GROMACS .gro file of C-alpha atoms in nm:
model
  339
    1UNK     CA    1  -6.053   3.396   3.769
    2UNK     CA    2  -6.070   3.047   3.581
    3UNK     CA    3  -5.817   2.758   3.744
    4UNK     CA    4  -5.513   2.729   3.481
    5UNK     CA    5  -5.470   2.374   3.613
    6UNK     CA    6  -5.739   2.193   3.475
    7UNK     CA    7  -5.771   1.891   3.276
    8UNK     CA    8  -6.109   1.756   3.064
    9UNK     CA    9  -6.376   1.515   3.194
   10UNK     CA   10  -6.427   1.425   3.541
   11UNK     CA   11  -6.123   1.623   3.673
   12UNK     CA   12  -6.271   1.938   3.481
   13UNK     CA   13  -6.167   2.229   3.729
   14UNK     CA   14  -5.977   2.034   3.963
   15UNK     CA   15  -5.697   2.263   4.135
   16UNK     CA   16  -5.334   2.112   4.099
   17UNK     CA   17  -5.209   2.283   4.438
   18UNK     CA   18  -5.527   2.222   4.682
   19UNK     CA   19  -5.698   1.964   4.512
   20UNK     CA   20  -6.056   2.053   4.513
   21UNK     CA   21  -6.291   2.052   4.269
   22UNK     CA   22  -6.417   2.430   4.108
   23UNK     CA   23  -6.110   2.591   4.251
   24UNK     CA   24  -6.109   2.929   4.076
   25UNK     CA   25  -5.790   3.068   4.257
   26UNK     CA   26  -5.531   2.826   4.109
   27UNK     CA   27  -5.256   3.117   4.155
   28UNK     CA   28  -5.373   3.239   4.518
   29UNK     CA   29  -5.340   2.859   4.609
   30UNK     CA   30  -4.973   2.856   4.467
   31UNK     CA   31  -4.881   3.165   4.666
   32UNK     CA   32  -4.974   3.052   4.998
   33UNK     CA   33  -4.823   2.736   4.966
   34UNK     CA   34  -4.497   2.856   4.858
   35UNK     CA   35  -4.495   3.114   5.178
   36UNK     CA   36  -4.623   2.866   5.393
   37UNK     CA   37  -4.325   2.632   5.327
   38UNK     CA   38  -4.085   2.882   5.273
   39UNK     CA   39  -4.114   3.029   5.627
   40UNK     CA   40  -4.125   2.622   5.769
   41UNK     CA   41  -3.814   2.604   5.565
   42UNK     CA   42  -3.942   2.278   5.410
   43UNK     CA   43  -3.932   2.369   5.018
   44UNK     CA   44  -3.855   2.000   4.949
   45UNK     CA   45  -4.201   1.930   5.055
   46UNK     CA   46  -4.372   2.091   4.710
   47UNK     CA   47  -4.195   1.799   4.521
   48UNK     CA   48  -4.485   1.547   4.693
   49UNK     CA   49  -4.737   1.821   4.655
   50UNK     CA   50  -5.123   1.671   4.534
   51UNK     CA   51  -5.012   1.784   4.160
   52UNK     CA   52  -4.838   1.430   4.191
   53UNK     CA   53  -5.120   1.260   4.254
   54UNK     CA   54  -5.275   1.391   3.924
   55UNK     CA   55  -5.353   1.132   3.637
   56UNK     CA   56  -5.116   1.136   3.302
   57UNK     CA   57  -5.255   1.439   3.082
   58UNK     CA   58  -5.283   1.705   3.389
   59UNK     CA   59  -5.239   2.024   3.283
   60UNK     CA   60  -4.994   2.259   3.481
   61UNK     CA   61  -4.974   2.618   3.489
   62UNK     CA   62  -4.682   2.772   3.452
   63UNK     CA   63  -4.614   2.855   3.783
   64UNK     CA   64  -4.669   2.528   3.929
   65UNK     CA   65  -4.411   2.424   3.650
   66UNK     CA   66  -4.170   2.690   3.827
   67UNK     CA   67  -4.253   2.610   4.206
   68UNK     CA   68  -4.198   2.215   4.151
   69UNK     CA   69  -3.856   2.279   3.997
   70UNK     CA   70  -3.728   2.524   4.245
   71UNK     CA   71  -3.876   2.262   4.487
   72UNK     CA   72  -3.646   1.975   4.321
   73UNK     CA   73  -3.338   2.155   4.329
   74UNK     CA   74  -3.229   2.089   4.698
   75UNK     CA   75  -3.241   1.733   4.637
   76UNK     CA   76  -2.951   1.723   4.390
   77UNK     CA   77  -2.753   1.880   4.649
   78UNK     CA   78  -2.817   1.646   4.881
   79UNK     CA   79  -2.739   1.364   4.655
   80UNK     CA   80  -2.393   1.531   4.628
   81UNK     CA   81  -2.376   1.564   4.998
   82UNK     CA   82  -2.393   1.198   5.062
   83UNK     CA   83  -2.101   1.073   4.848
   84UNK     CA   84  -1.847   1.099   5.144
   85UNK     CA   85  -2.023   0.893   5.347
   86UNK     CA   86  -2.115   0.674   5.103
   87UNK     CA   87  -1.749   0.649   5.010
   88UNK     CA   88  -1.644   0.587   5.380
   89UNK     CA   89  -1.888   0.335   5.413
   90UNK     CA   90  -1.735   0.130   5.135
   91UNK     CA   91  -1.446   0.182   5.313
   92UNK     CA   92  -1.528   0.020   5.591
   93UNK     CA   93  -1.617  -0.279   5.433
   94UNK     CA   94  -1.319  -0.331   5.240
   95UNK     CA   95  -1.109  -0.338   5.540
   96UNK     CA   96  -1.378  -0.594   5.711
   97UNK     CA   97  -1.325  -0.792   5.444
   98UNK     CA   98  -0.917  -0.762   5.394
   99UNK     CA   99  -0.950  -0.831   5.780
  100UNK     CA  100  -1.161  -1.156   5.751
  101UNK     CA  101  -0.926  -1.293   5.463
  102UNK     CA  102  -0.620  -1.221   5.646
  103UNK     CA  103  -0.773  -1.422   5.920
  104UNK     CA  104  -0.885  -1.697   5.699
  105UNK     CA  105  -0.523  -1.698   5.552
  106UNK     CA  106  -0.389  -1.754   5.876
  107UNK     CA  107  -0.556  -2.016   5.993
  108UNK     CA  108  -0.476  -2.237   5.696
  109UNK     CA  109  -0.122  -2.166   5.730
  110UNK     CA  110  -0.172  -2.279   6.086
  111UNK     CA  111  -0.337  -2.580   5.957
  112UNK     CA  112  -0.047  -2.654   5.665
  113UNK     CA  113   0.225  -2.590   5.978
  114UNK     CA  114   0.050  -2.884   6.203
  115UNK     CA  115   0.089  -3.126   5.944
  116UNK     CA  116   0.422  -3.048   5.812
  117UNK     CA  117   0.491  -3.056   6.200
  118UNK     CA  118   0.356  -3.396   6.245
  119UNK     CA  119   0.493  -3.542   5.902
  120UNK     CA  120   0.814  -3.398   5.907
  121UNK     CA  121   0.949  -3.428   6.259
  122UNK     CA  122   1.312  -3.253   6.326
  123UNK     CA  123   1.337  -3.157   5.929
  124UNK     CA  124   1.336  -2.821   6.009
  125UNK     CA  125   1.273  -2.505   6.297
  126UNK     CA  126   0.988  -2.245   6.230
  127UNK     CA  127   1.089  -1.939   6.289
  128UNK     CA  128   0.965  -1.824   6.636
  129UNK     CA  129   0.681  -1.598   6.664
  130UNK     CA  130   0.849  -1.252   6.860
  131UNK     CA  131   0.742  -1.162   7.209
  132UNK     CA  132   0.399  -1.026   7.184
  133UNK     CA  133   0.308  -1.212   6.855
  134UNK     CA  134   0.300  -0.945   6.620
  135UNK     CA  135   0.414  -1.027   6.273
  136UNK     CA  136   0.704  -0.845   6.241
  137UNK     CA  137   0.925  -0.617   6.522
  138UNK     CA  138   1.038  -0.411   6.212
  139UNK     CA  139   0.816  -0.156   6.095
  140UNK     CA  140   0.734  -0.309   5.747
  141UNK     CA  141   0.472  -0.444   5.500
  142UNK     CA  142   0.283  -0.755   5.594
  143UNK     CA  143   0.348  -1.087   5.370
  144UNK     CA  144   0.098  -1.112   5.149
  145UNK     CA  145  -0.115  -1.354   4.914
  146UNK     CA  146  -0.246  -1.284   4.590
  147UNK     CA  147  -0.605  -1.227   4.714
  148UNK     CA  148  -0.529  -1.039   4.977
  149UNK     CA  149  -0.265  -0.819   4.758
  150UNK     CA  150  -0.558  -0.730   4.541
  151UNK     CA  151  -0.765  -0.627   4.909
  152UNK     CA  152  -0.521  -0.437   5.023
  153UNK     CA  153  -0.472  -0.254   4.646
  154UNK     CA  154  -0.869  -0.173   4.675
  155UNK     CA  155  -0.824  -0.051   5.055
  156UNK     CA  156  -0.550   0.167   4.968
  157UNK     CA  157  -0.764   0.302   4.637
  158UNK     CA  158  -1.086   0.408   4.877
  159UNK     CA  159  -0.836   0.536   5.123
  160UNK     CA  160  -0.718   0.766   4.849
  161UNK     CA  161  -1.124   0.887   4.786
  162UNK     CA  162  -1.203   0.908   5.107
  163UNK     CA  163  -0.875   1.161   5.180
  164UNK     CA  164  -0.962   1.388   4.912
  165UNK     CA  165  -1.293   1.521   5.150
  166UNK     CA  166  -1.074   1.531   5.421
  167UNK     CA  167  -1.277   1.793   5.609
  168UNK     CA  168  -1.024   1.871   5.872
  169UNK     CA  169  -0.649   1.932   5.715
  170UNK     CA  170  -0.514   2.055   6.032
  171UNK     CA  171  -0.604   1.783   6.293
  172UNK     CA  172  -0.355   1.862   6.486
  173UNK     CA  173  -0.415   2.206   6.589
  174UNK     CA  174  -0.430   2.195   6.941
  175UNK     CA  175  -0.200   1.909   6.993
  176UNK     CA  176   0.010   2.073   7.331
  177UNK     CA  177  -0.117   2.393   7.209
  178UNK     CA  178   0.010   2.356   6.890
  179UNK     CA  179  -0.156   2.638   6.647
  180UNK     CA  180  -0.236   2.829   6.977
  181UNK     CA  181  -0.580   2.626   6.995
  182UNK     CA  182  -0.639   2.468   7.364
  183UNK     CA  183  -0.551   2.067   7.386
  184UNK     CA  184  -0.912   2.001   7.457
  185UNK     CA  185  -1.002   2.152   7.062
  186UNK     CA  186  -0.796   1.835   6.934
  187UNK     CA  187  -1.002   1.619   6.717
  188UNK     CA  188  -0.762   1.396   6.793
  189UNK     CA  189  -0.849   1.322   7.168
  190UNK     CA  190  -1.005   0.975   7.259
  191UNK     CA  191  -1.014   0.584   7.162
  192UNK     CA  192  -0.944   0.458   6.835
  193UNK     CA  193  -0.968   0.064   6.704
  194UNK     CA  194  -0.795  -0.047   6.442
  195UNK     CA  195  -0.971  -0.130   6.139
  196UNK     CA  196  -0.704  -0.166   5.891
  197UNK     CA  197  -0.327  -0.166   5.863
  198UNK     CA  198  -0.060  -0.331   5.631
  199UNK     CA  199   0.253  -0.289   5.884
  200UNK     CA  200   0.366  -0.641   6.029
  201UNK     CA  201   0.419  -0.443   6.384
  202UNK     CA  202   0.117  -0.382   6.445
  203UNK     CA  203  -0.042  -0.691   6.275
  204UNK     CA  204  -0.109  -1.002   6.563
  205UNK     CA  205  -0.180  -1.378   6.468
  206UNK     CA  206  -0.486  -1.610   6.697
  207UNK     CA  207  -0.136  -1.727   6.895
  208UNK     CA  208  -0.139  -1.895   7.219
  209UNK     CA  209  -0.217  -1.597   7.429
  210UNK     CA  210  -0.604  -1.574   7.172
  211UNK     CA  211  -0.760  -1.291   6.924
  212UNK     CA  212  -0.567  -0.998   7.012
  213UNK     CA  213  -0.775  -0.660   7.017
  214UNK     CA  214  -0.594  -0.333   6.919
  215UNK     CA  215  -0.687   0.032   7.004
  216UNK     CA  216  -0.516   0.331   7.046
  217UNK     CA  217  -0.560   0.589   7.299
  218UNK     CA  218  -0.452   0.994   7.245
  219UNK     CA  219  -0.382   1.206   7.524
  220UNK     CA  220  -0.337   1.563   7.322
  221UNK     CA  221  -0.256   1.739   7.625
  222UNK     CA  222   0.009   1.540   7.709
  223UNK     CA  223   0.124   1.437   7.348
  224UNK     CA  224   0.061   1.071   7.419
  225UNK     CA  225  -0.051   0.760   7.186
  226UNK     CA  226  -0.084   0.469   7.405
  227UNK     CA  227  -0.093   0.193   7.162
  228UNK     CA  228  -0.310  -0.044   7.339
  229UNK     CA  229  -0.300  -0.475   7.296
  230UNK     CA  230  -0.555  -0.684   7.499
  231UNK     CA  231  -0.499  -1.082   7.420
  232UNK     CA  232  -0.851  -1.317   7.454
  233UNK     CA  233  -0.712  -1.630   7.618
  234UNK     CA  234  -0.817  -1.586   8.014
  235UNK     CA  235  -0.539  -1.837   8.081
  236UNK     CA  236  -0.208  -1.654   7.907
  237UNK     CA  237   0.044  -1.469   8.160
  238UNK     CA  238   0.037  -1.183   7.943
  239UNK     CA  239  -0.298  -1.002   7.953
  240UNK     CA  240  -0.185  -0.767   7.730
  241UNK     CA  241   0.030  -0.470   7.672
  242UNK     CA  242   0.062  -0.080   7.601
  243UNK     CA  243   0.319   0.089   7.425
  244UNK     CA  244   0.349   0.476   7.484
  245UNK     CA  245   0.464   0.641   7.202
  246UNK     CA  246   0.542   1.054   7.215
  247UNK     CA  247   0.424   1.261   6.960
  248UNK     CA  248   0.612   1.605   6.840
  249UNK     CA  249   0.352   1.779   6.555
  250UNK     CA  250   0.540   1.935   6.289
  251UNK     CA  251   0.268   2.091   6.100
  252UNK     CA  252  -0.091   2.059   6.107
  253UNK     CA  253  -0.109   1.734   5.968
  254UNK     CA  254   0.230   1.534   6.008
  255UNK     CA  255   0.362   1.390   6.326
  256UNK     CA  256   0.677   1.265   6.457
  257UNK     CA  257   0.734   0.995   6.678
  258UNK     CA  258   0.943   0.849   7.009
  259UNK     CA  259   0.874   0.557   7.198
  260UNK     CA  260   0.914   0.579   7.511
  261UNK     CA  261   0.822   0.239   7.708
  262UNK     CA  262   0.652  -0.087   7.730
  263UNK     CA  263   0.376  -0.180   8.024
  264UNK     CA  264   0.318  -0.522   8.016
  265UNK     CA  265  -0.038  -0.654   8.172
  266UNK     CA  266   0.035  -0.994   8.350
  267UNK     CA  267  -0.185  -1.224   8.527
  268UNK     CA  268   0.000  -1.226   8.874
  269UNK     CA  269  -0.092  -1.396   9.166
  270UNK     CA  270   0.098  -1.063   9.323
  271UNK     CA  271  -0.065  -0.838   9.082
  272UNK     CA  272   0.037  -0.526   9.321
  273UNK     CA  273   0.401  -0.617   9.270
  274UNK     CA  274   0.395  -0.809   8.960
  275UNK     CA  275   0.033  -0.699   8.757
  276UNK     CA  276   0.231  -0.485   8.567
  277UNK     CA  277   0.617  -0.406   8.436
  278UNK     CA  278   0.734  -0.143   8.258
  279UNK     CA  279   0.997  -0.151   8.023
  280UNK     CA  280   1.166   0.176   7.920
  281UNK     CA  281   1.281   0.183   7.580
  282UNK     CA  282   1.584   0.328   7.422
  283UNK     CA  283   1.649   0.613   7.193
  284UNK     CA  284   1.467   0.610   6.899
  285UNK     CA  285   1.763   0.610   6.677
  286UNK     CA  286   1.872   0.311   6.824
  287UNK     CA  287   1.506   0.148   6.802
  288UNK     CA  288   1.537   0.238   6.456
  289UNK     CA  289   1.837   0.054   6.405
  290UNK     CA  290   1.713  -0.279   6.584
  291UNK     CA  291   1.402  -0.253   6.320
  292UNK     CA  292   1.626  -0.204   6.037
  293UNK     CA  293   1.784  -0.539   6.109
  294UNK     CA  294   1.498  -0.739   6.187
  295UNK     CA  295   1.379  -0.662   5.847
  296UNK     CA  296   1.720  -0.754   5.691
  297UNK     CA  297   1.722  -1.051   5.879
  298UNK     CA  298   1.384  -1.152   5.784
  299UNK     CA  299   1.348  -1.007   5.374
  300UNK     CA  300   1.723  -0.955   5.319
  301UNK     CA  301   1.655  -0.616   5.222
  302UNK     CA  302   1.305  -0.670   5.111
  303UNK     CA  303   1.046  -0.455   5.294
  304UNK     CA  304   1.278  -0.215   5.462
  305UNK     CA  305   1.185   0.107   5.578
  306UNK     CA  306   1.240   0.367   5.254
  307UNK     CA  307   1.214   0.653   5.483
  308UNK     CA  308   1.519   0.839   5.673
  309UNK     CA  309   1.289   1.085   5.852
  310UNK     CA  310   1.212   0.838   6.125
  311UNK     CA  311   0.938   0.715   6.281
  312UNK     CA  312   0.602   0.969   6.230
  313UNK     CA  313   0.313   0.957   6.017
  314UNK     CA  314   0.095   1.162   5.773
  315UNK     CA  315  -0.279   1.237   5.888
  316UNK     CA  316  -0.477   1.160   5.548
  317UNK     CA  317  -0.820   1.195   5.691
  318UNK     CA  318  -0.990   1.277   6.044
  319UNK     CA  319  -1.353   1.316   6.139
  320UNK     CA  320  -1.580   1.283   6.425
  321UNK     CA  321  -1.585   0.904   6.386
  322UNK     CA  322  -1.284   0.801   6.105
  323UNK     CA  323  -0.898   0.846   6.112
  324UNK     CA  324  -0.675   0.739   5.826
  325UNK     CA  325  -0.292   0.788   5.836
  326UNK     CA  326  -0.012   0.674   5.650
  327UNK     CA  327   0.343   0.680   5.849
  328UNK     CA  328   0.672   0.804   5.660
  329UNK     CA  329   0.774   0.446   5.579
  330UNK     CA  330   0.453   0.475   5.360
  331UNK     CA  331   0.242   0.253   5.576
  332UNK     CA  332  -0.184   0.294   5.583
  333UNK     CA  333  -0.386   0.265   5.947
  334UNK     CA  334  -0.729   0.299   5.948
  335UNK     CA  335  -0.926   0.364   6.254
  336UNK     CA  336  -1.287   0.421   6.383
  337UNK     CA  337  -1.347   0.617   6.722
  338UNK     CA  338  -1.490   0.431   7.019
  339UNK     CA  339  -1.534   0.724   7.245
   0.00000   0.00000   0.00000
C-alpha cells in the first residue's frame, strides 16, 4: 500500500507517524500508535507526534487529521481546569498587596502623629490605642484611604470569583458530628493565617508590643476557634494572646458564635503563676452590647454592626489550602492553611 502522507522532493515517501523514509504502511503506523498511547493513557502525547516536525506543505492523511484533533481535545479541558487556581492566585496577591499598603499607610500616620506630637505639645489627646492594639474593640469596618478603598473593592471582587467554585458547600459537615460525618472529616480542622480582613477587631497596628502575627486554630471536635495573636517585640509584657471563641453550625455553611475567654501570654519572671491569665468573658449579648457602643463612641453611628443575628459568619469558600468567610455584620476574612 502507497504512504498517504507524503510530500514531493526530498521528503518523497516520508511517513508522517514514524518518520522514515519509504514507509508504505502509513495507516498500520497510525493504528499502533493510537493503541499504544491509548492503553499508557497519554493521548495528549500525539499532539507532539514527528508530523510536527514536518516542513510547511506536508501532506496529511485523513486519519492523521482525525488522531491529532482527538489528541488536542484534552488540552482545552485542562485550560478550563486551571482558571480556579489561577483565580485564587490573583487572590492572593491582592490581599498581599492591600496588606503592604495598609502597612505603608500606617506608618505615615505614625510619622504625621510624631510631629504633630512634637509641634503641638498639650493641643490635644490621641485617642488611646485599646488593650491589645487592635484597631477597633467593635466588630466593624477598618478606616480607610482612597487607595486602599479601591484594594479592598478589588479583594472583595476576586473574593466573589473565587466563591463561585467553591468546591466544598458544606464545610461544616462534621463539625461535633454535625451532618452525622465524624469530627475528624471536617475540612475545617487545623491552622489558618490571616491573609486578609476589613474588620478593625481583628486588624493590629506595628505598636509598642511589634508586628503582630494572627492565626486561627479549629478544634472541630470540640467546636473551638482559638483566635491566636503573637506580638514581635521580645521585650513587651504581653507575648501575646488567644481568644476562644465557640462555634454552634447552623447549616452546612453558616456558623454562630460565643466567646468564651481571653488567655493572655505574659513574659513573667513567675511564668508558672503568672505566664498566663485567663479572662472569662461575659454573655455574648452583653459583648454585643459593649461593641455596639464602642462603635457609637468612635463613628457616631457610622460603621455599626447592620446585623441582629449576632456574632457568626458565612463560609464563602474552603479548600485544602484557602478559606474565605464573610461574618453576618458583612465582614470578609481570608485565610491560607499552615497545617
Amino acid at each position: 500500500m502507497p504512504c498517504m502522507a507524503t510530500v514531493p522532493g526530498s521528503f518523497r515517501n516520508h511517513c508522517a507517524v514514524c518518520s522514515r523514509v519509504g514507509c508504505s504502511r502509513t495507516l498500520t503506523c497510525i493504528w499502533v500508535t493510537f493503541v499504544v498511547l491509548g492503553l499508557l493513557g497519554h493521548p495528549a502525547v500525539l499532539v507532539s507526534a514527528p508530523t510536527d516536525r514536518l516542513p510547511s506543505g506536508t501532506l496529511l492523511s485523513p486519519s492523521t487529521q482525525r488522531l491529532r484533533a482527538t489528541a488536542a481535545a484534552p488540552r482545552i479541558k485542562c485550560t478550563m481546569r486551571s482558571a480556579v487556581p489561577s483565580a485564587k492566585e490573583e487572590l492572593v496577591r491582592l490581599c498581599e498587596d492591600f496588606r503592604t499598603k495598609q502597612e505603608e499607610m500606617w506608618d505615615v500616620m505614625d510619622k504625621e502623629a510624631s510631629v504633630e506630637k512634637a509641634t503641638q505639645k498639650g493641643a490635644g489627646k490621641k485617642a488611646a490605642p485599646s488593650l491589645l492594639e487592635a484597631e477597633s474593640f467593635a466588630s466593624q469596618k477598618i478606616e480607610l484611604s482612597s487607595e486602599l478603598e479601591g484594594l479592598r473593592e478589588k479583594v472583595v471582587n476576586a473574593i466573589s470569583i473565587v466563591a463561585a467554585n467553591n468546591p466544598n458547600p458544606e464545610p461544616l459537615r462534621g463539625w461535633r458530628g454535625f451532618g452525622g460525618a465524624a469530627p475528624a472529616e471536617c475540612i475545617l480542622n487545623g491552622t489558618w493565617k490571616l491573609l486578609f480582613t476589613d474588620a478593625a477587631d481583628a486588624t493590629f497596628k506595628r505598636g509598642k508590643r511589634g508586628a503582630a502575627s494572627t492565626f486561627q486554630e479549629i478544634d472541630a471536635a470540640g467546636g473551638w476557634f482559638i483566635n491566636c495573636v503573637d506580638f514581635s517585640n521580645p521585650d513587651s509584657k504581653l507575648k501575646g494572646f488567644r481568644v476562644f471563641v465557640e462555634g454552634d453550625a447552623l447549616n452546612g455553611n453558616e456558623v454562630q458564635l460565643s466567646f468564651r475567654k481571653v488567655r493572655l501570654l505574659r513574659r513573667s519572671r513567675f511564668p508558672r503563676f503568672f505566664g498566663e491569665i485567663t479572662i472569662p468573658l461575659p454573655s455574648p449579648k452583653i459583648l454585643r452590647n459593649i461593641g455596639r457602643l464602642f462603635a457609637r463612641a468612635k463613628d457616631k453611628e457610622q460603621g455599626v454592626n447592620p446585623s441582629r443575628r449576632g456574632a457568626g459568619f458565612t463560609l464563602l469558600y474552603v479548600d485544602e489550602d484557602l478559606r474565605i468567610h464573610q461574618t453576618f455584620d458583612g465582614l470578609y476574612f481570608v485565610q491560607r492553611r499552615l497545617r
